[in-house]
Structure formats: C-alpha cells, structure tokens
Amino acid sequence: MAPLALVTGAAGLIGQYLLRSARRWASGWDVRGLSRAEVDLTDFPAVTSLLHSAKPDAIIHCAALSRTKDCELDPDRARRINVQATAHLAASARDMPFIFLSSGEVFDGRQGWYREADEARPINVYGQTKLEAERVVLANPRHTVLRIVLTAGTSLNGDRSFVEDMCRTARAGKDVMLYADEYRCPLPAGAIARAVWELLDHGRSGLFHLGGGERLSRWEIGEALLPWYPELSGRLIKGSARNHAGAPRPADLSLRCEKIQALLSFPLPGFRTWLASRSERGADLWDYPPP
Ligand SMILES: NC(=O)C1=CN([C@@H]2O[C@H](COP(=O)(O)OP(=O)(O)OC[C@H]3O[C@@H](n4cnc5c(N)ncnc54)[C@H](OP(=O)(O)O)[C@@H]3O)[C@@H](O)[C@H]2O)C=CC1
Ligand SMILES: Cc1cn([C@H]2C[C@H](O)[C@@H](COP(=O)(O)OP(=O)(O)O[C@H]3O[C@@H](C)C(=O)[C@@H](O)[C@H]3O)O2)c(=O)[nH]c1=O
C-alpha cells in the first residue's frame, strides 16, 4: 500500500494544485486533502483524533491565515492558525516528513535576493507568525520549511490568488493600483506544486527558498498579465508602495533559490518566461500542461 501524504489547506489555492497534480508528480503517494470544512486545525483534540485514524506517512501543511491584511486586523487569530496550529501539527508529525509552507514575508524587504541564511526581520504580523512557526518546525531535523513567493493560480472560488484579486477589481469597474517599487519573484501554482512533490520524494529536510527566476515589480507583473486577462486592459495604474495605506509592505522579497533548484528535475521558471511559453488558451494558464 502506498504511503499516505496529507495536505492541509486543501480547499486553498496551493492545496488545490497539490491535489490536482499528485498523480502527475507524486505517483508513489496516496494523497488526501484536509480542508477546514473537515477539521479546524485549531481544534487540537479533533486534529489528534483525525491523525490517529488517518495515520498519514507525511504532512504538507498549506493551511494558514494567508492574507497580510487579515493578519494585521486579528493578530491573535493569525497566531492561533499560523503558529499554534502549525506547532500542534508538527508535534503530531514528529516521526514523519512535515513540509511547512512559509513565505518570503519573513524578510523586511530592504535587501532583496535573500538567501536562506539571511536574517529574517518581518515587518508585518503575517511575516512574524510565519517566522515563529518556522522556528518551531525547524526544531525537528526531519522537518522542512519552504519559503514560497507570490503565487499565481486559479482557485476554487476565484478569490485566492493575487491575479484573481486584480481581475475582480477590474471587472467591478475599478482601477488596479500596481506598485512600481515593490518587487517579487512570482511563480505559477503549478510550479510550486511540482517542486513540493519533488522535495517530498527527495526526503530532504531543512529550510528552502522557492521562487521564480525573474524579479519583477507589481507593475511589471500586471503588464505581463495583460495579454491573458483583457479585463485588465486600461485598468492598471502605476503607483508607489510609499503611498500604501495599510500594514508596512516589504519592498523587495526576491529570493535566491539555488539550494532547491539543485534538487529539482525542472528549472524554476521566470514569470514572463512562463507566460511566453504558454500558447494554448482554455487550459489552466498556471499549471503544467498534461504530458
Ligand atoms: N498564495 C501566495 O501567494 C502565497 C502563499 N503562501 C503560503 O502558502 C500556503 C498556502 O497558501 P494559499 O493556498 O495561497 O492560501 P489560501 O488562503 O488559498 O488557503 C489557505 C487554506 O487554509 C485553510 N485554513 C485557514 N484556517 C484554517 C483552520 N483554522 N483550519 C483548517 N484550515 C484552515 C483555508 O480554509 P478555507 O478555504 O475554509 O478558508 C484555506 O483553504 C499558506 O501557508 C500561505 O501563507 C506563502 C507565500 C505566497
Ligand atoms: C501590493 C498590491 C496588492 N494588490 C492587491 C492584490 C493582492 O492579492 C491584494 C492583497 O495584497 P496583499 O499584500 O495582501 O497580497 P499579496 O501582495 O498578494 O501578498 C502575498 O504575498 C505573498 C508573498 C504571500 O505570502 C501571500 O500569502 C500574500 O501575503 O491586493 C494590488 O492590486 N496591487 C498592489 O500593488
């Protein structure tokens, strides 16, 4: 019988890509998604009971309060979900592979091109909760932290990806302000999923950065999306993060990814390179075309 990999946050953006791509990239695993509808990960007795009956052989932990704004508005809830629920899961998974999805938002964004060894200094609640959770996870040498990046994808309800946010704003007849001085190395969700499955198969633990090959401003990201999302045409407004009304925003979260790249069977794509390589319409722009 194949070993069982449990994916938390299964109804979320990246969880969905992990589940849909499991047959393609994780054929040696039996994969089960765990959504909040099935169990709230802050209900520790319920989680313990579910794990006792499911008996997974590995856990990929995607569940989180993943919006910076939501975390700023309710830090206690953010800590409960992003730190305490993660710590409980990691303790329950002490004797098995555990992959925790963290974020480049653990950095202050002043430097850019961060390596895993660079000092993390989060400037918002979301980043702080991710860093606290990382420290708990990495206390177990069998466990893995993956700091990922701005992820483009298509979610179940069309409300989880930054691309969907932008298109929803445009379709509502509003302009989309895109910062020309905020830099990210975005990846398609399909590439994130493929890398996570390959890393699980490698059995490597520790801290890894997982980002795209191109450092782009939010404005450049928007321009790259225009040919694929006509609703954005005429709606993109170039702005500066200096005028952002809200939680402090890290300016440059570009990540160096040589460490994980050395383990992967495929090159981590640049965002514009990915889009340039896609031709067929209709299929999911953010997943690998089926072989
Ligand atoms: N998307 C991105 O750009 C990036 C994401 N990440 C990280 O990657 C991971 C996956 O991100 P993504 O898929 O985009 O996030 P989503 O917000 O799309 O998915 C998160 C999932 O977690 C679930 N969840 C939240 N709270 C609980 C809870 N108490 N119990 C059980 N499940 C819960 C949500 O359930 P429900 O659907 O019911 O709300 C949701 O399905 C997250 O840890 C995120 O912080 C890091 C960097 C970039
Ligand atoms: C910065 C910016 C955001 N937005 C929209 C899209 C975006 O999804 C939404 C919310 O902005 P946020 O900063 O919360 O989202 P976003 O910048 O997409 O942050 C993401 O960054 C990565 C690294 C993560 O870790 C994710 O979990 C998520 O926090 O606002 C714009 O339209 N224009 C912009 O210039």
Coordinates of C-alpha atoms and ligand atoms in Angstrom, one line a residue:
M1 CA 0.0 0.0 0.0
A2 CA 1.4 3.4 -1.0
P3 CA 2.3 5.8 1.8
L4 CA -0.3 8.5 2.6
A5 CA 0.5 12.2 2.3
L6 CA -2.0 14.5 4.0
V7 CA -2.3 18.1 2.5
T8 CA -3.8 20.7 4.8
G9 CA -5.4 23.8 3.4
A10 CA -6.8 21.5 0.6
A11 CA -9.5 23.9 -0.5
G12 CA -7.0 26.8 -0.8
L13 CA -5.1 28.0 -3.9
I14 CA -1.9 25.9 -3.5
G15 CA -3.6 23.0 -1.8
Q16 CA -5.8 22.5 -4.8
Y17 CA -2.8 22.4 -7.2
L18 CA -1.1 19.9 -4.9
L19 CA -4.1 17.6 -5.0
R20 CA -4.8 18.0 -8.8
S21 CA -1.1 17.3 -9.7
A22 CA -0.5 14.5 -7.2
R23 CA -0.9 11.7 -9.9
R24 CA 1.5 13.6 -12.2
W25 CA 4.2 14.4 -9.7
A26 CA 3.6 12.1 -6.7
S27 CA 2.6 8.8 -8.2
G28 CA 4.2 6.9 -5.4
W29 CA 2.0 8.5 -2.8
D30 CA -1.7 8.1 -1.8
V31 CA -2.7 11.8 -1.3
R32 CA -5.6 13.1 0.9
G33 CA -6.7 16.6 1.2
L34 CA -7.7 18.1 4.5
S35 CA -9.9 21.2 4.4
R36 CA -11.3 23.4 7.2
A37 CA -14.7 22.0 6.4
E38 CA -13.5 18.6 7.6
V39 CA -11.5 19.8 10.6
D40 CA -10.5 23.2 12.1
L41 CA -6.8 22.9 12.7
T42 CA -7.1 25.0 15.9
D43 CA -9.3 22.3 17.4
F44 CA -6.4 20.2 18.6
P45 CA -8.3 17.2 20.1
A46 CA -10.2 16.9 16.8
V47 CA -6.9 17.1 14.8
T48 CA -5.3 14.5 17.1
S49 CA -8.2 12.1 16.6
L50 CA -8.2 12.6 12.8
L51 CA -4.5 11.9 12.6
H52 CA -4.8 8.9 14.8
S53 CA -7.4 7.4 12.4
A54 CA -5.8 8.6 9.1
K55 CA -2.3 7.5 10.1
P56 CA -0.5 9.7 7.5
D57 CA 3.1 9.0 6.5
A58 CA 3.8 12.7 5.7
I59 CA 2.0 16.0 6.1
I60 CA 2.2 19.0 3.7
H61 CA 0.9 22.0 5.7
C62 CA -0.6 24.7 3.5
A63 CA -3.4 25.9 5.8
A64 CA -3.0 29.4 7.1
L65 CA -4.5 32.8 7.5
S66 CA -2.7 33.8 4.4
R67 CA -3.7 37.4 3.8
T68 CA -1.4 40.1 5.3
K69 CA -4.4 42.3 5.9
D70 CA -6.4 39.7 7.8
C71 CA -3.4 39.0 10.0
E72 CA -2.9 42.7 10.8
L73 CA -6.6 43.0 11.7
D74 CA -6.6 40.0 14.0
P75 CA -3.1 39.1 15.3
D76 CA -4.4 36.6 17.9
R77 CA -6.3 34.7 15.2
A78 CA -3.3 34.8 12.9
R79 CA -1.1 33.3 15.7
R80 CA -3.6 30.7 16.6
I81 CA -3.8 29.4 13.0
N82 CA -0.3 30.2 11.7
V83 CA 1.7 29.4 14.8
Q84 CA -0.2 27.3 17.3
A85 CA -2.0 25.0 14.8
T86 CA 1.3 24.5 12.9
A87 CA 3.1 23.7 16.1
H88 CA 0.5 21.1 17.1
L89 CA 0.6 19.5 13.7
A90 CA 4.4 19.4 13.7
A91 CA 4.4 17.8 17.1
S92 CA 1.9 15.2 15.9
A93 CA 4.1 14.6 12.8
R94 CA 7.4 14.4 14.8
D95 CA 8.3 11.0 13.3
M96 CA 7.4 11.7 9.7
P97 CA 8.2 14.2 6.9
F98 CA 6.5 17.5 7.5
I99 CA 6.6 20.3 4.9
F100 CA 5.5 23.7 6.1
L101 CA 4.7 26.5 3.6
S102 CA 6.2 29.7 4.8
S103 CA 6.7 33.0 2.9
G104 CA 9.3 35.5 1.8
E105 CA 7.3 37.9 4.0
V106 CA 9.6 36.8 6.9
F107 CA 12.1 39.4 5.5
D108 CA 11.9 43.2 5.8
G109 CA 12.3 43.6 2.0
R110 CA 15.2 46.1 2.3
Q111 CA 17.8 43.9 0.7
G112 CA 16.2 41.6 -1.9
W113 CA 17.7 38.4 -3.4
Y114 CA 17.5 36.8 0.1
R115 CA 19.3 33.5 0.8
E116 CA 18.1 31.0 3.4
A117 CA 20.9 32.1 5.7
D118 CA 19.9 35.8 5.6
E119 CA 18.4 37.3 8.8
A120 CA 14.6 37.3 8.8
R121 CA 13.1 40.5 10.1
P122 CA 9.4 40.5 9.4
I123 CA 7.7 43.9 9.3
N124 CA 4.0 42.7 9.5
V125 CA 2.0 40.3 11.6
Y126 CA 1.7 37.7 8.8
G127 CA 5.5 37.5 8.4
Q128 CA 6.0 37.4 12.2
T129 CA 3.6 34.4 12.5
K130 CA 5.4 32.6 9.7
L131 CA 8.8 33.1 11.3
E132 CA 7.6 32.0 14.7
A133 CA 6.1 28.8 13.1
E134 CA 9.3 28.2 11.1
R135 CA 11.4 28.1 14.3
V136 CA 9.0 25.5 15.8
V137 CA 9.1 23.4 12.6
L138 CA 12.9 23.5 12.1
A139 CA 13.4 22.3 15.7
N140 CA 12.8 18.9 14.3
P141 CA 15.6 17.9 11.9
R142 CA 13.2 15.7 9.9
H143 CA 11.0 18.7 9.1
T144 CA 11.1 21.1 6.2
V145 CA 10.3 24.8 5.7
L146 CA 9.6 26.1 2.2
R147 CA 9.5 29.9 1.9
I148 CA 7.5 30.5 -1.2
V149 CA 6.6 33.6 -3.2
L150 CA 3.7 35.4 -4.7
T151 CA 1.8 32.6 -6.4
A152 CA -0.4 32.9 -9.5
G153 CA -3.2 30.4 -9.9
T154 CA -6.9 29.7 -10.3
S155 CA -8.7 28.9 -7.1
L156 CA -11.9 27.0 -6.4
N157 CA -14.0 30.2 -5.7
G158 CA -11.8 32.6 -7.7
D159 CA -10.9 34.6 -4.6
R160 CA -7.5 33.3 -3.5
S161 CA -4.8 34.4 -6.0
F162 CA -3.5 38.0 -6.5
V163 CA -4.3 37.6 -10.2
E164 CA -8.0 36.8 -9.3
D165 CA -8.0 39.8 -6.9
M166 CA -6.8 42.1 -9.7
C167 CA -9.3 40.8 -12.2
R168 CA -12.2 41.1 -9.8
T169 CA -11.3 44.7 -9.1
A170 CA -11.1 45.4 -12.8
R171 CA -14.4 43.7 -13.6
A172 CA -16.0 45.8 -10.9
G173 CA -15.0 48.8 -13.0
K174 CA -12.3 50.0 -10.6
D175 CA -8.6 50.7 -11.4
V176 CA -5.9 48.4 -10.1
M177 CA -3.1 50.2 -8.4
L178 CA 0.2 48.3 -9.0
Y179 CA 3.3 49.4 -7.2
A180 CA 6.3 50.0 -9.5
D181 CA 8.6 49.9 -6.4
E182 CA 7.6 46.6 -4.9
Y183 CA 9.5 43.6 -6.2
R184 CA 8.6 39.9 -6.1
C185 CA 9.7 36.7 -7.9
P186 CA 6.3 35.2 -8.6
L187 CA 5.7 31.6 -9.6
P188 CA 2.7 29.8 -11.1
A189 CA 1.0 27.5 -8.6
G190 CA 1.7 24.5 -10.9
A191 CA 5.4 25.0 -10.4
I192 CA 5.1 25.3 -6.6
A193 CA 3.1 22.1 -6.5
R194 CA 5.6 20.2 -8.7
A195 CA 8.5 21.4 -6.5
V196 CA 6.8 20.4 -3.3
W197 CA 6.1 16.9 -4.6
E198 CA 9.7 16.5 -5.8
L199 CA 11.1 17.8 -2.5
L200 CA 8.9 15.3 -0.6
D201 CA 10.2 12.4 -2.8
H202 CA 13.8 13.7 -2.2
G203 CA 13.3 13.3 1.6
R204 CA 15.4 16.4 2.2
S205 CA 14.6 18.4 5.3
G206 CA 15.6 21.9 6.4
L207 CA 14.9 25.4 5.1
F208 CA 14.5 26.1 1.3
H209 CA 13.5 29.2 -0.7
L210 CA 11.2 28.5 -3.6
G211 CA 10.7 31.4 -6.0
G212 CA 10.6 32.4 -9.7
G213 CA 13.6 33.2 -11.8
E214 CA 12.5 36.8 -12.6
R215 CA 12.4 39.7 -10.1
L216 CA 9.5 41.9 -11.2
S217 CA 7.7 44.9 -9.8
R218 CA 4.0 44.5 -9.3
W219 CA 3.6 46.9 -12.2
E220 CA 5.7 44.7 -14.5
I221 CA 3.7 41.7 -13.3
G222 CA 0.5 43.5 -14.2
E223 CA 1.9 44.3 -17.7
A224 CA 2.9 40.7 -18.2
L225 CA -0.7 39.6 -17.4
L226 CA -2.4 42.0 -19.9
P227 CA -2.3 39.7 -22.9
W228 CA -4.0 36.9 -20.9
Y229 CA -6.5 39.0 -19.0
P230 CA -8.2 41.5 -21.3
E231 CA -10.4 42.8 -18.4
L232 CA -7.2 44.4 -17.0
S233 CA -6.7 46.5 -20.1
G234 CA -7.0 50.2 -19.3
R235 CA -7.4 49.5 -15.6
L236 CA -3.8 49.2 -14.4
I237 CA -2.5 52.3 -12.6
K238 CA 1.2 52.7 -11.8
G239 CA 1.7 53.6 -8.1
S240 CA 4.2 53.7 -5.3
A241 CA 4.2 51.5 -2.2
R242 CA 5.2 54.6 -0.3
N243 CA 1.6 55.7 -0.5
H244 CA 0.2 52.3 0.6
A245 CA -2.5 52.8 3.3
G246 CA -2.2 49.7 5.4
A247 CA 0.3 47.4 7.0
P248 CA 4.0 48.0 6.2
R249 CA 4.9 46.3 2.9
P250 CA 8.3 44.7 2.3
A251 CA 9.7 46.4 -0.8
D252 CA 11.8 43.6 -2.3
L253 CA 11.1 39.9 -1.5
S254 CA 13.2 38.4 -4.3
L255 CA 14.6 35.1 -3.1
R256 CA 17.8 33.2 -4.1
C257 CA 16.7 29.5 -4.9
E258 CA 19.9 27.7 -5.8
K259 CA 19.5 25.3 -2.9
I260 CA 16.2 23.9 -4.0
Q261 CA 17.0 24.2 -7.7
A262 CA 19.9 21.8 -7.3
L263 CA 17.3 19.1 -6.2
L264 CA 14.6 19.7 -8.8
S265 CA 14.2 18.0 -12.2
F266 CA 13.0 21.2 -13.8
P267 CA 14.2 24.8 -13.9
L268 CA 12.2 27.2 -11.8
P269 CA 10.6 29.4 -14.4
G270 CA 10.6 33.2 -14.6
F271 CA 7.1 34.7 -14.6
R272 CA 7.4 36.3 -18.0
T273 CA 9.2 33.2 -19.4
W274 CA 6.4 31.0 -18.2
L275 CA 3.8 33.2 -19.8
A276 CA 5.8 33.4 -23.1
S277 CA 5.9 29.6 -23.2
R278 CA 2.2 29.2 -22.9
S279 CA 0.2 29.1 -26.1
E280 CA -2.9 27.1 -25.7
R281 CA -5.9 29.1 -24.3
G282 CA -8.5 27.3 -22.3
A283 CA -6.2 25.1 -20.2
D284 CA -5.2 26.4 -16.8
L285 CA -2.5 29.1 -17.5
W286 CA -0.9 28.4 -14.1
D287 CA -0.4 24.6 -14.3
Y288 CA 1.9 22.4 -16.4
P289 CA 0.1 21.1 -19.5
P290 CA -0.6 17.4 -19.1
P291 CA 2.2 15.3 -20.6
Ligands
LIG1 N1 -0.6 32.4 -2.3 C1 0.6 33.0 -2.2 O1 0.9 34.0 -2.9 C2 1.5 32.6 -1.0 C3 1.1 31.7 -0.1 N2 2.0 31.3 0.9 C4 1.6 30.4 2.0 O2 1.3 29.1 1.3 C5 0.2 28.5 2.0 C6 -0.9 28.2 1.0 O3 -1.3 29.5 0.5 P1 -2.7 29.6 -0.3 O4 -3.1 28.3 -0.8 O5 -2.4 30.7 -1.3 O6 -3.6 30.1 0.8 P2 -5.2 30.0 0.8 O7 -5.7 31.1 1.7 O8 -5.8 29.9 -0.5 O9 -5.5 28.6 1.6 C7 -5.3 28.5 2.9 C8 -6.3 27.4 3.4 O10 -6.1 27.3 4.8 C9 -7.4 27.0 5.3 N3 -7.5 27.3 6.7 C10 -7.4 28.6 7.3 N4 -7.6 28.5 8.6 C11 -7.8 27.2 8.9 C12 -8.1 26.4 10.1 N5 -8.2 27.0 11.2 N6 -8.2 25.1 10.0 C13 -8.1 24.5 8.8 N7 -7.8 25.1 7.6 C14 -7.7 26.4 7.7 C15 -8.3 27.8 4.5 O11 -9.6 27.2 4.6 P3 -10.9 28.0 3.9 O12 -10.8 27.7 2.5 O13 -12.1 27.3 4.6 O14 -10.8 29.4 4.2 C16 -7.7 27.7 3.1 O15 -8.3 26.7 2.3 C17 -0.1 29.4 3.1 O16 0.6 28.9 4.3 C18 0.4 30.7 2.7 O17 0.7 31.5 3.9 C19 3.2 31.9 1.0 C20 3.6 32.8 0.1 C21 2.8 33.2 -1.0
LIG2 C1 0.6 45.2 -3.5 C2 -0.6 45.2 -4.3 C3 -1.7 44.4 -4.0 N1 -2.8 44.4 -4.8 C4 -3.9 43.5 -4.5 C5 -3.6 42.1 -4.9 C6 -3.3 41.4 -3.6 O1 -3.6 40.0 -3.7 C7 -4.2 42.1 -2.7 C8 -3.8 42.0 -1.3 O2 -2.4 42.4 -1.2 P1 -1.5 41.5 -0.2 O3 -0.3 42.2 0.1 O4 -2.3 41.0 1.0 O5 -1.3 40.3 -1.1 P2 -0.1 39.9 -1.8 O6 0.9 41.0 -2.1 O7 -0.6 39.2 -2.9 O8 0.7 39.1 -0.6 C9 1.0 37.8 -0.8 O9 2.4 37.8 -0.8 C10 3.0 36.6 -0.6 C11 4.5 36.7 -0.5 C12 2.3 35.8 0.5 O10 3.0 35.3 1.4 C13 0.9 35.7 0.4 O11 0.4 34.9 1.5 C14 0.3 37.0 0.3 O12 0.5 37.7 1.5 O13 -4.1 43.5 -3.1 C15 -2.9 45.2 -5.9 O14 -3.9 45.1 -6.5 N2 -1.9 46.0 -6.2 C16 -0.7 46.0 -5.5 O15 0.2 46.8 -5.8

